[in-house]
Coordinates of C-alpha atoms in Angstrom, one line a residue:
M1 CA 29.2 -15.9 61.7
H2 CA 30.6 -18.5 59.3
Q3 CA 29.0 -21.9 59.1
P4 CA 31.4 -24.4 60.6
I5 CA 33.0 -26.8 58.1
D6 CA 32.0 -30.4 58.5
Y7 CA 35.4 -32.0 58.0
T8 CA 34.1 -35.5 58.6
A9 CA 31.5 -35.1 55.9
K10 CA 34.2 -33.9 53.5
L11 CA 36.3 -37.0 54.2
D12 CA 33.2 -39.1 53.6
E13 CA 32.6 -37.4 50.3
A14 CA 36.2 -38.0 49.2
L15 CA 36.0 -41.7 50.1
E16 CA 32.6 -42.2 48.5
R17 CA 33.9 -40.9 45.2
L18 CA 36.5 -43.7 45.2
H19 CA 33.8 -46.3 46.2
S20 CA 31.4 -45.1 43.4
E21 CA 34.1 -45.3 40.8
G22 CA 35.2 -48.7 41.9
R23 CA 38.7 -47.4 42.8
Y24 CA 38.6 -47.7 46.6
R25 CA 41.7 -49.7 47.6
T26 CA 41.4 -52.4 50.1
F27 CA 44.3 -54.1 51.9
I28 CA 44.3 -57.7 52.9
D29 CA 46.3 -58.9 55.9
I30 CA 48.8 -61.6 55.0
E31 CA 51.4 -63.4 56.9
R32 CA 54.5 -64.5 54.9
R33 CA 56.2 -67.6 56.2
R34 CA 59.9 -68.0 55.8
G35 CA 60.8 -70.6 53.2
Q36 CA 57.3 -70.9 51.8
F37 CA 57.0 -67.9 49.5
P38 CA 55.0 -67.4 47.3
H39 CA 52.6 -69.2 49.6
A40 CA 51.3 -67.1 52.6
T41 CA 48.4 -67.0 55.0
W42 CA 45.4 -64.7 54.6
M43 CA 44.3 -63.4 57.9
C44 CA 40.6 -62.9 57.1
P45 CA 38.5 -60.2 58.8
G46 CA 36.4 -62.7 60.7
G47 CA 39.5 -64.3 62.2
E48 CA 39.7 -67.2 59.8
E49 CA 43.2 -68.1 58.4
R50 CA 43.3 -69.2 54.7
P51 CA 46.2 -70.3 52.5
I52 CA 46.9 -68.1 49.5
T53 CA 49.5 -67.7 46.7
V54 CA 50.9 -64.2 46.3
W55 CA 50.9 -63.2 42.6
C56 CA 51.4 -59.5 42.9
G57 CA 54.5 -59.1 45.2
N58 CA 57.6 -57.1 44.3
D59 CA 59.9 -59.6 46.0
Y60 CA 60.6 -60.7 42.4
L61 CA 63.3 -63.3 43.2
G62 CA 62.3 -64.4 46.6
M63 CA 65.4 -62.8 48.2
G64 CA 63.3 -61.7 51.2
Q65 CA 63.6 -65.2 52.5
H66 CA 67.2 -66.1 51.3
P67 CA 69.5 -67.6 54.0
D68 CA 72.3 -65.2 53.2
V69 CA 70.1 -62.2 53.6
L70 CA 68.5 -63.4 56.9
A71 CA 71.9 -64.4 58.3
A72 CA 73.4 -60.9 57.6
M73 CA 70.4 -59.3 59.2
H74 CA 70.6 -61.5 62.3
E75 CA 74.3 -60.8 62.6
A76 CA 73.8 -57.0 62.3
I77 CA 70.9 -56.8 64.8
D78 CA 72.9 -58.9 67.3
A79 CA 75.9 -56.7 66.9
T80 CA 74.3 -53.3 66.8
G81 CA 70.7 -53.4 68.0
A82 CA 67.6 -52.2 66.1
G83 CA 67.8 -48.7 64.8
S84 CA 70.6 -46.5 63.4
G85 CA 70.1 -43.9 66.0
G86 CA 70.1 -40.9 63.8
T87 CA 70.3 -39.2 60.5
R88 CA 73.3 -40.0 58.3
N89 CA 75.2 -36.8 59.3
I90 CA 74.2 -37.1 63.0
S91 CA 75.4 -40.5 64.2
G92 CA 73.4 -42.6 61.7
T93 CA 76.2 -43.7 59.4
T94 CA 77.5 -47.1 60.2
V95 CA 79.8 -49.6 58.6
Y96 CA 76.7 -51.4 57.2
H97 CA 75.6 -48.3 55.3
K98 CA 79.0 -47.7 53.9
R99 CA 79.4 -51.4 52.9
L100 CA 76.0 -51.3 51.1
E101 CA 76.8 -48.0 49.3
A102 CA 80.1 -49.6 48.1
E103 CA 78.3 -52.7 46.8
L104 CA 75.8 -50.5 44.9
A105 CA 78.5 -48.2 43.4
D106 CA 80.3 -51.3 42.2
L107 CA 77.1 -52.8 40.9
H108 CA 76.6 -49.9 38.5
G109 CA 80.2 -49.1 37.8
K110 CA 79.9 -45.7 39.5
E111 CA 82.2 -43.8 41.8
E112 CA 79.7 -43.7 44.6
A113 CA 76.2 -44.5 45.7
L114 CA 73.9 -42.7 48.1
L115 CA 71.3 -44.6 50.3
F116 CA 67.8 -43.4 51.0
T117 CA 64.9 -44.9 53.0
S118 CA 63.1 -45.8 49.7
A119 CA 63.5 -45.4 46.0
Y120 CA 60.5 -43.0 46.1
I121 CA 62.4 -40.7 48.4
A122 CA 65.6 -41.2 46.3
N123 CA 63.7 -40.0 43.2
D124 CA 61.8 -37.2 44.9
A125 CA 64.8 -35.9 46.9
T126 CA 67.3 -36.0 44.0
L127 CA 65.1 -34.6 41.2
S128 CA 63.8 -31.8 43.5
T129 CA 67.3 -30.9 44.5
L130 CA 69.0 -30.8 41.1
P131 CA 67.9 -27.3 40.1
K132 CA 69.7 -26.0 43.3
L133 CA 72.9 -27.6 41.9
F134 CA 72.3 -26.5 38.2
P135 CA 70.4 -23.1 38.2
G136 CA 68.0 -22.8 35.3
L137 CA 67.9 -26.6 34.8
I138 CA 65.2 -27.9 32.4
I139 CA 64.0 -31.5 33.2
Y140 CA 62.6 -33.6 30.3
S141 CA 60.4 -36.3 31.8
D142 CA 58.8 -39.3 30.1
A143 CA 55.0 -39.1 30.4
L144 CA 54.8 -42.5 32.1
N145 CA 57.5 -42.0 34.7
H146 CA 56.9 -43.2 38.3
A147 CA 54.9 -41.0 40.6
S148 CA 58.0 -40.3 42.7
M149 CA 59.8 -38.9 39.6
I150 CA 56.8 -36.8 38.7
E151 CA 56.7 -35.5 42.3
G152 CA 60.4 -34.6 42.4
V153 CA 60.2 -32.8 39.1
R154 CA 57.0 -30.9 40.2
R155 CA 58.5 -29.8 43.5
N156 CA 61.8 -28.6 42.2
G157 CA 60.5 -25.2 41.0
G158 CA 62.4 -25.4 37.8
A159 CA 61.3 -25.8 34.2
K160 CA 59.9 -29.1 33.1
R161 CA 59.0 -30.7 29.7
I162 CA 56.9 -33.9 29.4
F163 CA 57.6 -35.9 26.3
R164 CA 55.3 -38.6 25.0
H165 CA 56.1 -42.1 26.4
N166 CA 59.2 -43.5 24.7
D167 CA 58.8 -40.9 21.9
V168 CA 62.4 -40.0 21.0
D169 CA 61.2 -37.7 18.1
H170 CA 59.0 -35.7 20.5
L171 CA 61.8 -35.3 23.0
R172 CA 64.1 -34.1 20.2
E173 CA 61.6 -31.4 19.3
L174 CA 61.4 -30.2 22.9
L175 CA 65.2 -30.2 23.4
A176 CA 65.7 -28.3 20.1
A177 CA 63.1 -25.7 21.1
D178 CA 64.9 -24.7 24.3
D179 CA 67.9 -22.5 25.0
P180 CA 71.0 -24.4 23.9
S181 CA 72.9 -22.9 26.8
A182 CA 70.4 -24.0 29.5
P183 CA 71.4 -27.0 31.7
K184 CA 69.2 -30.0 30.8
L185 CA 68.4 -33.4 32.2
I186 CA 66.4 -36.3 30.6
A187 CA 64.6 -38.5 33.2
F188 CA 63.2 -41.9 32.2
E189 CA 62.9 -45.5 33.2
S190 CA 64.4 -48.8 32.1
V191 CA 61.3 -51.0 32.7
Y192 CA 57.9 -49.3 33.0
S193 CA 56.0 -51.4 35.6
M194 CA 52.4 -51.1 34.4
D195 CA 52.9 -52.3 30.8
G196 CA 56.3 -53.9 31.2
D197 CA 57.9 -52.1 28.3
F198 CA 61.5 -50.9 28.1
G199 CA 62.7 -47.4 27.6
P200 CA 64.8 -46.6 24.5
I201 CA 67.9 -46.0 26.6
E202 CA 70.5 -45.8 23.9
A203 CA 68.5 -43.4 21.8
L204 CA 67.9 -41.2 24.8
C205 CA 71.6 -41.2 25.6
D206 CA 72.4 -40.2 22.1
L207 CA 70.0 -37.2 22.4
A208 CA 71.6 -36.3 25.7
D209 CA 75.0 -36.2 24.1
E210 CA 73.8 -34.2 21.2
F211 CA 72.1 -31.5 23.3
G212 CA 74.5 -31.6 26.3
A213 CA 72.0 -33.0 28.8
L214 CA 72.5 -35.2 31.9
T215 CA 70.7 -38.5 32.0
Y216 CA 68.7 -39.9 34.9
I217 CA 67.3 -43.4 34.8
D218 CA 64.9 -45.3 37.2
E219 CA 65.9 -49.0 37.3
V220 CA 63.8 -50.1 40.2
H221 CA 62.0 -52.8 38.2
A222 CA 65.2 -54.0 36.7
V223 CA 68.0 -54.0 39.3
G224 CA 68.9 -57.6 40.4
M225 CA 67.0 -59.0 37.5
Y226 CA 68.8 -57.9 34.3
G227 CA 72.4 -57.8 33.4
P228 CA 75.2 -60.3 34.1
R229 CA 75.4 -59.1 37.8
G230 CA 72.0 -57.7 38.2
G231 CA 72.9 -54.1 37.4
G232 CA 69.7 -53.6 35.4
V233 CA 68.9 -53.0 31.8
T234 CA 71.7 -50.5 31.5
E235 CA 74.2 -53.2 32.5
R236 CA 72.6 -55.7 30.2
D237 CA 72.8 -53.4 27.2
G238 CA 76.3 -52.0 28.1
L239 CA 75.0 -48.5 28.7
A240 CA 75.5 -47.8 32.4
H241 CA 78.6 -45.6 31.7
R242 CA 76.4 -43.3 29.6
I243 CA 73.9 -42.7 32.5
D244 CA 74.8 -39.9 34.9
I245 CA 72.4 -40.9 37.7
I246 CA 71.0 -44.4 38.2
N247 CA 68.1 -44.8 40.7
G248 CA 67.4 -48.2 42.2
T249 CA 65.5 -50.0 44.9
L250 CA 66.4 -52.6 47.5
A251 CA 62.8 -53.5 48.1
K252 CA 62.0 -55.5 45.0
A253 CA 64.4 -58.0 43.5
Y254 CA 66.7 -57.6 46.5
G255 CA 63.9 -58.4 48.9
V256 CA 64.6 -55.9 51.7
M257 CA 64.0 -52.1 51.9
G258 CA 65.5 -48.8 50.8
G259 CA 66.5 -47.0 47.7
Y260 CA 69.5 -45.3 46.3
I261 CA 71.2 -43.3 43.5
A262 CA 74.5 -44.3 42.0
A263 CA 76.6 -41.5 40.2
S264 CA 79.9 -39.7 40.3
A265 CA 81.4 -38.9 43.7
R266 CA 80.7 -35.2 43.1
M267 CA 77.1 -35.8 42.2
C268 CA 76.5 -37.9 45.3
D269 CA 78.3 -35.4 47.5
A270 CA 76.2 -32.5 46.2
V271 CA 72.9 -34.4 46.6
R272 CA 73.9 -35.6 50.0
S273 CA 74.7 -32.0 51.0
Y274 CA 71.6 -30.3 49.5
A275 CA 68.7 -32.7 49.6
P276 CA 66.4 -32.3 52.6
G277 CA 64.9 -35.7 52.0
F278 CA 68.4 -37.2 52.7
I279 CA 69.6 -34.7 55.3
F280 CA 66.6 -34.8 57.7
T281 CA 65.7 -38.5 57.5
T282 CA 66.8 -41.2 60.0
S283 CA 69.0 -43.6 58.2
L284 CA 68.0 -47.2 57.4
A285 CA 68.3 -49.7 60.3
P286 CA 71.8 -51.3 60.2
A287 CA 70.1 -54.8 60.0
V288 CA 68.2 -53.6 56.9
A289 CA 71.4 -52.3 55.3
A290 CA 73.3 -55.5 56.1
G291 CA 70.5 -57.7 54.6
A292 CA 70.4 -55.5 51.4
A293 CA 74.2 -55.6 51.0
A294 CA 74.1 -59.4 51.3
S295 CA 71.4 -59.6 48.7
V296 CA 73.2 -57.4 46.2
A297 CA 76.4 -59.3 46.7
F298 CA 74.7 -62.7 46.2
L299 CA 72.9 -61.6 43.0
K300 CA 76.1 -60.3 41.5
R301 CA 77.4 -63.8 41.4
D302 CA 74.3 -65.9 41.0
T303 CA 72.6 -65.9 37.6
A304 CA 70.3 -68.9 38.1
L305 CA 67.5 -67.0 39.9
R306 CA 67.5 -64.3 37.1
E307 CA 67.3 -67.0 34.4
R308 CA 64.6 -68.9 36.2
H309 CA 62.6 -65.7 36.7
Q310 CA 62.6 -64.9 33.0
T311 CA 61.6 -68.5 32.2
Q312 CA 58.6 -68.5 34.5
A313 CA 57.4 -65.1 33.2
K314 CA 57.6 -66.5 29.6
I315 CA 55.7 -69.6 30.6
L316 CA 52.9 -67.7 32.3
K317 CA 52.6 -65.3 29.4
L318 CA 52.4 -68.2 26.9
R319 CA 49.8 -70.0 29.0
L320 CA 47.6 -66.9 29.3
K321 CA 48.0 -66.0 25.7
G322 CA 46.9 -69.6 24.9
L323 CA 43.6 -68.7 26.6
G324 CA 43.2 -65.7 24.4
L325 CA 43.4 -63.3 27.3
P326 CA 44.1 -59.6 26.6
L327 CA 47.8 -59.6 27.7
I328 CA 50.4 -57.0 27.1
D329 CA 53.8 -58.5 26.4
H330 CA 56.9 -56.4 25.8
G331 CA 59.3 -59.1 26.7
S332 CA 59.9 -58.1 30.4
H333 CA 58.9 -60.0 33.6
I334 CA 55.8 -57.9 34.1
V335 CA 52.5 -59.7 33.1
P336 CA 49.6 -57.3 32.8
V337 CA 46.1 -58.7 31.8
I338 CA 43.8 -55.9 30.8
V339 CA 40.2 -55.9 32.1
G340 CA 39.3 -52.4 31.1
D341 CA 36.8 -51.6 33.9
P342 CA 37.6 -50.7 37.5
V343 CA 34.5 -52.5 39.0
H344 CA 35.2 -55.6 37.0
T345 CA 38.9 -55.6 37.8
K346 CA 38.1 -55.3 41.6
K347 CA 35.5 -58.1 41.3
L348 CA 37.9 -60.4 39.5
S349 CA 40.6 -59.8 42.1
D350 CA 38.1 -60.5 44.9
M351 CA 36.9 -63.8 43.2
L352 CA 40.4 -65.0 42.6
L353 CA 41.2 -64.5 46.2
D354 CA 38.0 -65.8 47.7
R355 CA 37.5 -68.8 45.4
Y356 CA 41.0 -69.8 44.4
G357 CA 43.3 -68.4 47.0
V358 CA 45.1 -66.3 44.3
Y359 CA 46.1 -62.9 45.5
V360 CA 46.5 -60.2 42.9
Q361 CA 45.7 -56.6 43.5
P362 CA 43.5 -54.6 40.9
I363 CA 45.4 -51.8 39.2
N364 CA 43.1 -48.9 38.5
F365 CA 43.2 -45.2 37.7
P366 CA 45.3 -43.0 38.4
T367 CA 48.0 -45.7 38.4
V368 CA 47.0 -46.6 34.9
P369 CA 44.8 -44.6 32.4
R370 CA 41.0 -45.1 32.6
G371 CA 39.9 -48.0 30.4
T372 CA 43.1 -49.9 30.8
E373 CA 42.4 -51.2 34.3
R374 CA 44.2 -54.5 34.8
L375 CA 45.4 -57.4 36.9
R376 CA 49.2 -57.3 37.0
F377 CA 50.9 -60.6 37.8
T378 CA 54.6 -60.8 38.9
P379 CA 55.8 -64.4 38.6
S380 CA 59.0 -65.3 40.5
P381 CA 61.5 -68.2 40.3
V382 CA 59.5 -70.0 43.0
H383 CA 56.1 -69.8 41.2
G384 CA 56.4 -73.4 39.9
T385 CA 54.3 -75.5 37.6
Q386 CA 51.6 -76.2 40.2
E387 CA 51.1 -72.5 41.0
I388 CA 51.0 -71.6 37.3
N389 CA 48.5 -74.3 36.5
H390 CA 46.2 -73.2 39.3
L391 CA 46.3 -69.6 38.3
V392 CA 45.7 -70.3 34.6
T393 CA 42.7 -72.6 35.5
A394 CA 41.3 -69.9 37.7
M395 CA 41.7 -67.1 35.1
D396 CA 40.1 -69.3 32.4
A397 CA 37.1 -70.1 34.6
L398 CA 36.5 -66.5 35.8
W399 CA 37.0 -65.0 32.3
S400 CA 34.3 -67.2 31.0
Q401 CA 32.0 -66.7 33.9
C402 CA 32.3 -62.9 33.6
A403 CA 32.0 -63.0 29.7
L404 CA 35.1 -60.9 29.3
N405 CA 36.9 -60.2 26.0
R406 CA 39.5 -62.8 24.9
A407 CA 40.8 -60.8 21.9
E408 CA 44.5 -60.4 22.5
L409 CA 46.0 -57.0 22.7
S410 CA 49.0 -56.2 20.5
A411 CA 52.3 -55.2 22.2

């Protein structure tokens, strides 16, 4: 008779591995208060409530509390109720979903857009479906692409090639080595969220033209924040027309929830018709779609928040560099400070929260390579002088107390 498996013990072993490596993730309960972001309340385990400043949120522009967004959501929920009531093809397509898709198609200069419940699902569902549409498809994926892109490429059952991060020459070698007649797609990002560097979009588009490949870009850390109307880095650089499929999110700069792709009408129709992640998922709540549409529309015409956002990011980077902290600066809004050890990173995060009310999550392996563990700050237009001064003072004090390296990293 087989010895019964102790499943609970296996779970304990798996969790203990994370604890021993300093990689166990802890969540803190916070309560956002409308109109006060980035300030929030930390609901401590013992029942105490403490004020904190959120420095690691993805609501990059504070649109999650914008009056236009909230009004649109209230109007939609009063008009329609809570949920959509079904999948998109079974009673779950409303005027709010169509309005949002039209806003997004217009944002990127594409014929159509297709909504998903998250940008993760949009990436996974689209990339895993494309080989059904283009038999024999080879996908060339940047080594530092989002986990959702990796998962979609892995699950699609087709051929894949991984090119070194932002290495155009390596990609060229891989493309040249494959069958010229095989369908191809190059998948990459505009802003890579861990280092804050930009993809070489124009050079990748040139390669796609040369080798007859489709292009797929993830703009989740750029939509709303770059370009004259918030269309992302592809809009800023005048390259959106050269991208076949643009992936974006409604949960970061737009402050709500959901993800999408924007592409040709035929591409959207084919993905809509073949992707299980779209077909079998209940559609976004109408109130969420209404809020997102209002946010997209507002940021198309308002440039002040984008400009203020970039200014605050530059100020924070200059202040931290002035302390000699090991900061990576590629010119984007992402502010990563390298600690280099998972235990130290977690300890710094805990001390910032407990002593200073500064909330920033530690970023450890596998999100970033071992030895590059970091604190990643995401300043917003509403992180003002007072918040920046407080953060810089806290970082200076803790860096000295922990005797950490102050030699600045090169970009």
